[in-house]
XYZ file of C-alpha atoms in Angstrom:
429
model
C -14.694 25.382 -37.733
C -13.295 28.321 -39.639
C -9.810 28.223 -41.150
C -8.764 31.293 -43.054
C -5.042 31.791 -42.627
C -2.798 31.005 -45.598
C 0.177 30.171 -43.345
C 0.671 26.418 -42.735
C -0.726 25.358 -39.372
C 1.283 23.802 -36.576
C 0.102 20.248 -35.914
C 0.087 18.438 -32.559
C -0.367 14.658 -32.401
C -2.034 14.212 -28.993
C -2.384 11.239 -26.681
C -3.135 11.165 -22.933
C 0.568 10.601 -22.117
C 2.508 12.414 -24.844
C 2.356 15.192 -27.451
C 4.380 15.610 -30.652
C 4.367 19.102 -32.219
C 5.258 19.622 -35.898
C 6.401 22.897 -37.474
C 5.678 22.588 -41.244
C 7.961 25.503 -42.145
C 11.107 24.218 -40.405
C 9.913 20.541 -40.465
C 11.028 20.278 -36.822
C 9.374 17.900 -34.349
C 9.048 18.784 -30.652
C 8.101 16.236 -27.988
C 6.527 16.651 -24.563
C 4.096 15.134 -22.087
C 1.481 17.892 -22.639
C 0.786 20.770 -25.018
C 2.082 23.169 -22.386
C 5.513 21.511 -22.693
C 5.802 22.408 -26.386
C 3.618 25.559 -26.562
C 6.632 27.915 -26.522
C 7.527 26.675 -30.025
C 4.234 28.024 -31.477
C 4.564 31.714 -32.465
C 1.762 34.077 -31.470
C -1.080 34.109 -33.999
C -0.239 30.760 -35.629
C -2.985 28.176 -36.085
C -2.842 24.790 -34.365
C -4.487 21.561 -35.552
C -4.766 18.807 -32.923
C -4.667 15.223 -34.234
C -5.749 12.584 -31.705
C -3.624 9.433 -32.033
C -5.001 6.253 -33.621
C -4.844 4.335 -30.351
C -7.367 6.766 -28.817
C -9.832 6.996 -31.734
C -12.209 4.758 -33.660
C -12.968 4.782 -37.396
C -16.337 3.417 -38.532
C -18.156 3.370 -41.906
C -21.962 3.822 -41.973
C -24.277 3.729 -45.058
C -26.363 6.915 -45.130
C -29.280 8.242 -47.211
C -29.177 11.372 -49.327
C -30.716 13.797 -46.827
C -29.786 17.272 -45.485
C -26.803 17.496 -43.125
C -28.992 18.286 -40.107
C -30.821 14.981 -40.565
C -27.549 13.137 -41.260
C -26.149 14.216 -37.887
C -29.094 12.602 -36.089
C -29.024 9.420 -38.200
C -25.272 8.911 -37.828
C -25.334 9.606 -34.086
C -27.999 6.931 -33.562
C -26.384 4.324 -35.841
C -22.916 4.867 -34.373
C -23.714 3.949 -30.724
C -23.982 0.135 -31.217
C -20.797 0.123 -33.357
C -18.616 1.500 -30.545
C -17.516 -0.201 -27.293
C -19.943 -0.357 -24.350
C -20.933 3.176 -23.452
C -20.888 4.345 -27.083
C -23.160 7.251 -26.161
C -20.173 8.741 -24.292
C -18.277 9.362 -27.550
C -17.917 12.496 -29.680
C -17.831 11.999 -33.439
C -17.447 13.797 -36.754
C -17.791 12.534 -40.306
C -17.132 13.070 -43.993
C -19.379 11.754 -46.762
C -17.731 9.354 -49.210
C -18.744 6.858 -51.869
C -19.539 3.209 -51.229
C -17.548 0.272 -52.588
C -18.588 -1.280 -55.946
C -21.730 0.772 -56.441
C -22.956 0.645 -52.829
C -24.878 3.676 -51.480
C -22.862 6.619 -50.224
C -21.332 6.250 -46.789
C -20.275 8.381 -43.836
C -16.700 7.791 -42.693
C -16.962 8.545 -38.978
C -14.157 9.382 -36.572
C -15.038 8.979 -32.889
C -13.212 9.715 -29.628
C -14.273 9.333 -25.996
C -15.875 12.509 -24.661
C -13.615 12.562 -21.612
C -10.521 12.522 -23.829
C -11.865 15.408 -25.934
C -12.400 17.327 -22.682
C -8.811 16.493 -21.727
C -7.621 17.949 -25.059
C -9.626 21.125 -24.414
C -8.161 21.461 -20.911
C -4.629 20.846 -22.258
C -5.139 23.542 -24.915
C -6.369 26.074 -22.339
C -3.426 25.401 -20.019
C -1.043 25.913 -22.944
C -2.770 29.176 -23.958
C -3.155 28.058 -27.582
C -5.874 28.663 -30.168
C -7.026 25.508 -31.939
C -8.647 25.554 -35.372
C -9.511 21.854 -35.663
C -9.457 18.633 -33.633
C -9.781 15.323 -35.486
C -8.496 11.720 -35.606
C -4.881 11.413 -36.812
C -5.844 8.449 -39.051
C -7.379 10.850 -41.593
C -3.851 12.115 -42.339
C -3.257 8.699 -43.959
C -6.314 9.273 -46.157
C -4.983 12.696 -47.222
C -1.590 11.123 -48.065
C -3.248 8.361 -50.113
C -5.363 10.984 -51.892
C -2.220 13.069 -52.630
C -0.505 10.016 -54.156
C -3.650 8.899 -56.048
C -3.819 5.592 -54.143
C -7.348 4.238 -53.824
C -6.212 1.029 -52.075
C -3.326 0.954 -49.587
C -2.229 0.421 -45.977
C -0.428 3.442 -44.488
C 2.030 2.615 -41.692
C 3.232 5.252 -39.220
C 5.257 4.942 -36.009
C 3.749 6.312 -32.794
C 6.025 5.983 -29.778
C 6.352 2.296 -28.911
C 3.737 1.180 -31.442
C 2.871 1.193 -35.140
C -0.455 2.306 -36.606
C -1.839 0.671 -39.738
C -4.505 2.773 -41.515
C -6.503 1.046 -44.260
C -7.663 3.007 -47.339
C -10.114 1.107 -49.517
C -12.229 2.345 -52.397
C -10.628 5.763 -51.990
C -11.850 6.154 -48.391
C -10.396 5.540 -44.915
C -12.018 2.328 -43.675
C -10.120 1.056 -40.642
C -7.229 1.819 -38.271
C -5.295 -0.459 -35.930
C -2.341 0.008 -33.537
C 0.190 -2.783 -32.859
C 3.367 -3.083 -30.754
C 6.602 -2.369 -32.633
C 7.482 -5.631 -34.444
C 10.948 -7.060 -33.922
C 11.226 -8.806 -37.319
C 9.906 -8.409 -40.870
C 8.008 -11.687 -40.442
C 6.277 -10.410 -37.328
C 5.324 -7.165 -39.129
C 3.954 -9.080 -42.137
C 1.868 -11.289 -39.828
C 0.331 -8.188 -38.213
C -0.368 -6.607 -41.599
C -2.063 -9.801 -42.825
C -4.106 -9.937 -39.610
C -5.182 -6.318 -40.159
C -6.373 -7.173 -43.688
C -8.439 -10.053 -42.321
C -10.015 -7.897 -39.606
C -10.856 -5.232 -42.214
C -12.353 -8.023 -44.407
C -10.228 -7.240 -47.458
C -7.454 -8.735 -49.533
C -3.801 -7.570 -49.496
C -3.108 -4.033 -50.734
C 0.193 -2.116 -51.178
C 1.867 -0.999 -47.939
C 3.035 2.645 -47.724
C 5.514 3.390 -44.907
C 5.812 7.030 -43.803
C 8.302 9.100 -41.844
C 11.224 6.696 -42.233
C 9.503 3.733 -40.529
C 11.851 0.746 -40.871
C 9.440 -1.948 -42.085
C 9.069 -4.083 -45.193
C 6.871 -1.900 -47.458
C 5.933 -1.560 -51.126
C 6.287 2.240 -51.033
C 7.792 4.850 -48.728
C 7.289 8.551 -48.037
C 10.125 10.170 -46.030
C 7.941 13.005 -44.727
C 6.323 12.623 -41.299
C 2.648 11.752 -41.737
C 1.697 14.689 -39.509
C 2.733 16.956 -42.407
C -0.617 16.199 -44.115
C -2.531 18.170 -41.466
C -0.445 21.333 -41.936
C -2.714 22.260 -44.870
C -5.627 23.559 -42.795
C -7.664 24.357 -45.916
C -7.649 20.646 -46.885
C -9.140 19.800 -43.490
C -11.836 22.449 -43.909
C -12.661 21.272 -47.446
C -12.588 17.496 -47.003
C -12.804 16.669 -43.282
C -14.303 18.009 -40.028
C -13.499 19.152 -36.511
C -14.724 17.187 -33.492
C -17.227 18.972 -31.304
C -19.093 17.694 -28.228
C -22.558 16.484 -29.247
C -24.285 18.700 -26.681
C -22.834 21.772 -28.446
C -24.116 20.539 -31.819
C -27.600 19.863 -30.439
C -27.675 23.157 -28.523
C -26.767 25.074 -31.680
C -29.522 23.299 -33.651
C -32.017 23.940 -30.837
C -31.178 27.652 -30.892
C -31.799 27.726 -34.645
C -35.140 25.906 -34.260
C -36.236 28.207 -31.431
C -35.302 31.256 -33.495
C -37.287 30.036 -36.526
C -40.287 29.107 -34.365
C -40.127 32.423 -32.481
C -40.078 34.437 -35.706
C -43.065 32.498 -37.043
C -45.131 33.048 -33.888
C -44.130 36.718 -33.691
C -45.060 37.268 -37.329
C -48.444 35.634 -36.768
C -49.071 37.766 -33.650
C -48.138 40.977 -35.501
C -50.441 39.968 -38.319
C -53.321 39.396 -35.874
C -52.747 42.799 -34.237
C -52.506 44.468 -37.626
C -55.711 42.786 -38.712
C -57.480 43.974 -35.556
C -56.198 47.520 -36.105
C -57.434 47.528 -39.682
C -60.794 46.169 -38.558
C -61.208 48.864 -35.903
C -60.013 51.725 -38.088
C -62.401 50.782 -40.864
C -65.407 49.884 -38.688
C -67.628 52.569 -40.163
C -66.870 51.435 -43.727
C -67.462 47.765 -42.836
C -70.941 48.601 -41.469
C -71.816 50.247 -44.764
C -70.425 47.527 -46.975
C -71.317 43.909 -46.085
C -69.018 42.471 -48.737
C -66.055 44.365 -47.335
C -66.925 43.114 -43.843
C -66.995 39.516 -45.082
C -63.600 39.910 -46.723
C -62.014 41.362 -43.585
C -63.466 38.595 -41.394
C -62.033 35.949 -43.722
C -58.658 37.688 -43.601
C -58.708 37.699 -39.812
C -59.635 33.985 -39.735
C -56.708 33.159 -42.020
C -54.340 35.097 -39.763
C -55.556 33.150 -36.711
C -55.180 29.844 -38.602
C -51.595 30.810 -39.484
C -50.936 31.514 -35.801
C -52.301 28.090 -34.798
C -50.129 26.452 -37.485
C -47.038 28.193 -36.125
C -47.876 27.037 -32.574
C -48.404 23.453 -33.784
C -45.009 23.586 -35.528
C -43.441 24.738 -32.276
C -45.025 21.744 -30.482
C -43.551 19.350 -33.077
C -40.114 20.881 -32.539
C -40.539 20.357 -28.788
C -41.454 16.694 -29.415
C -38.315 16.268 -31.543
C -36.265 17.642 -28.657
C -37.781 14.918 -26.433
C -36.637 12.238 -28.891
C -33.106 13.650 -28.964
C -33.012 13.864 -25.144
C -34.100 10.231 -24.791
C -31.476 9.109 -27.328
C -28.474 10.894 -25.884
C -29.311 11.225 -22.163
C -30.404 7.719 -21.015
C -31.658 7.198 -17.482
C -28.634 4.980 -16.775
C -25.336 5.073 -18.685
C -23.986 1.675 -19.695
C -20.757 2.399 -17.827
C -22.754 2.945 -14.589
C -24.704 -0.299 -15.110
C -21.502 -2.307 -15.651
C -19.930 -0.760 -12.548
C -22.953 -1.775 -10.397
C -22.995 -5.320 -11.833
C -19.315 -5.712 -11.003
C -19.685 -4.159 -7.540
C -22.466 -6.570 -6.531
C -20.567 -9.670 -7.665
C -18.829 -11.965 -5.152
C -15.063 -12.663 -5.122
C -16.131 -16.273 -5.602
C -17.584 -15.526 -9.044
C -16.445 -13.972 -12.303
C -18.046 -12.820 -15.554
C -17.499 -14.593 -18.875
C -19.876 -12.485 -20.948
C -22.226 -9.483 -20.856
C -24.900 -8.448 -23.372
C -26.233 -4.904 -22.854
C -28.204 -3.091 -25.595
C -30.673 -0.212 -25.716
C -34.238 -1.438 -25.186
C -33.269 -5.077 -24.570
C -32.827 -7.382 -21.569
C -29.386 -7.460 -19.961
C -27.771 -10.931 -20.010
C -24.956 -11.735 -17.567
C -22.928 -14.933 -18.069
C -20.309 -16.200 -15.645
C -18.840 -18.864 -13.385
C -19.045 -19.236 -9.608
C -17.410 -21.483 -7.042
C -20.794 -22.736 -5.775
C -24.559 -22.405 -6.236
C -24.982 -20.353 -3.057
C -22.833 -17.561 -4.533
C -25.049 -17.486 -7.647
C -28.253 -17.348 -5.564
C -26.911 -14.481 -3.429
C -25.887 -12.543 -6.553
C -29.382 -12.915 -8.094
C -30.956 -11.781 -4.793
C -28.739 -8.664 -4.546
C -29.515 -7.652 -8.138
C -33.269 -8.205 -7.590
C -33.204 -5.849 -4.586
C -31.282 -3.127 -6.447
C -33.596 -0.328 -7.680
C -31.520 -0.047 -10.881
C -32.864 -3.430 -12.085
C -36.248 -5.120 -12.440
C -37.269 -8.752 -12.948
C -33.768 -10.176 -12.529
C -33.923 -13.989 -12.746
C -31.613 -16.966 -13.088
C -31.764 -18.301 -16.654
C -29.671 -21.406 -15.938
C -27.046 -22.772 -13.530
C -25.039 -25.797 -14.686
C -22.322 -27.681 -12.869
C -19.003 -27.892 -14.722
C -15.291 -28.493 -14.104
C -12.396 -26.132 -14.846
C -8.973 -27.717 -14.298
C -10.452 -30.409 -11.990
C -12.104 -27.657 -9.934
C -15.922 -27.865 -9.742
C -17.696 -24.643 -10.718
C -21.214 -23.463 -11.516
C -21.784 -21.885 -14.901
C -24.698 -19.441 -14.755
C -26.680 -16.884 -16.736
C -28.841 -14.088 -15.263
C -31.279 -11.905 -17.210
C -33.542 -8.973 -16.446
C -34.449 -5.342 -17.156
C -32.218 -2.289 -16.659
C -34.574 0.430 -15.376
C -34.878 3.273 -17.872
C -33.093 1.343 -20.675
C -35.554 2.421 -23.365
C -35.255 1.778 -27.119
C -34.045 4.798 -29.109
C -37.496 5.130 -30.733
C -39.414 5.177 -27.424
C -39.691 8.451 -25.493
C -40.927 8.554 -21.862
C -43.972 10.727 -21.045
C -42.932 14.333 -20.594
C -39.528 13.583 -22.133
C -38.121 12.475 -18.713
C -36.372 9.144 -17.978
C -38.117 6.792 -15.537
């Protein structure tokens, strides 16, 4: 991300069904179904920041060690997957580094969005013919507003169509975001705010209402919250721009290949140079045994350096295998869930599903009779996507005077390896 213009950027709050465009100079708001509907209001050459609405993003906080950014990207990507809904590997994320609460280690405040929605943003931008400087979760605008007003603890409330978003700032960092339907009374709003505090595991903090939202609040700010993203330099200094993970990894791989290639090339040139020196001074070496010994030792060192460079290249290749196993599993969780649902009978229904990397899948549900359960276990056992599927238990029960069979099925998802286990050759089996 590179933001250089001193002119305030246009800001678009994007969701799959609507777009709101903000002009920071005229303070006008333009509404449309897509970016193409409002693109005519953006003058040629002006920057555009795209803020993805709270309802379509996730905010997570992850403790991180004090290591270089390249290592942080890998650590955060691995730790983030189990914190997101099923299929967390299908998300794109970015982060800023903040401080922990009450002396805790430093943390990464991560904003994540589904990869397919980020692709939809990119397609919308291309159709509109616009140039985007940054794409990030809209919730971080609440953090910028709290920072501007020197509020280390607050709940920022903003209206978004037919809903309200409540963004929690705690310890000077964005910690949580939640969207709720528009409340009809002050009591209903206060109940939702209290529920948000409980979910975020924190006590009550001052409520800051923005953009003229008509709710019971401790503080108000008449400006639309989207105004905070018009300062593109603040985004570049304090935040990030979302980028598909494959682009990040590809860029790092190019850097590693370049470094490895230069090392090998340098070693090869050194070997050739050493050979040339040896040949050109052959007569002198025959006359002087000590000189010959020195040159031979030099040549050996050059060859050792070449072997070291090759070994380093092999380690880089092994690291690429680890990354491939982590982010390109043999079966995506979404595919597994779709198959489990497709094989189930209309006479049965799920009540629970446990699916984690490197662990057994556990399916819990109810069925109208034992025969339905047995047929379901048989179909899963014959499916090449699974291995060792077995019935853990089947108990008779009653739901509303209707007899049912409560069951649990467990087994292996083929290729569902732990993140620290890489298949031979770096390929999924």
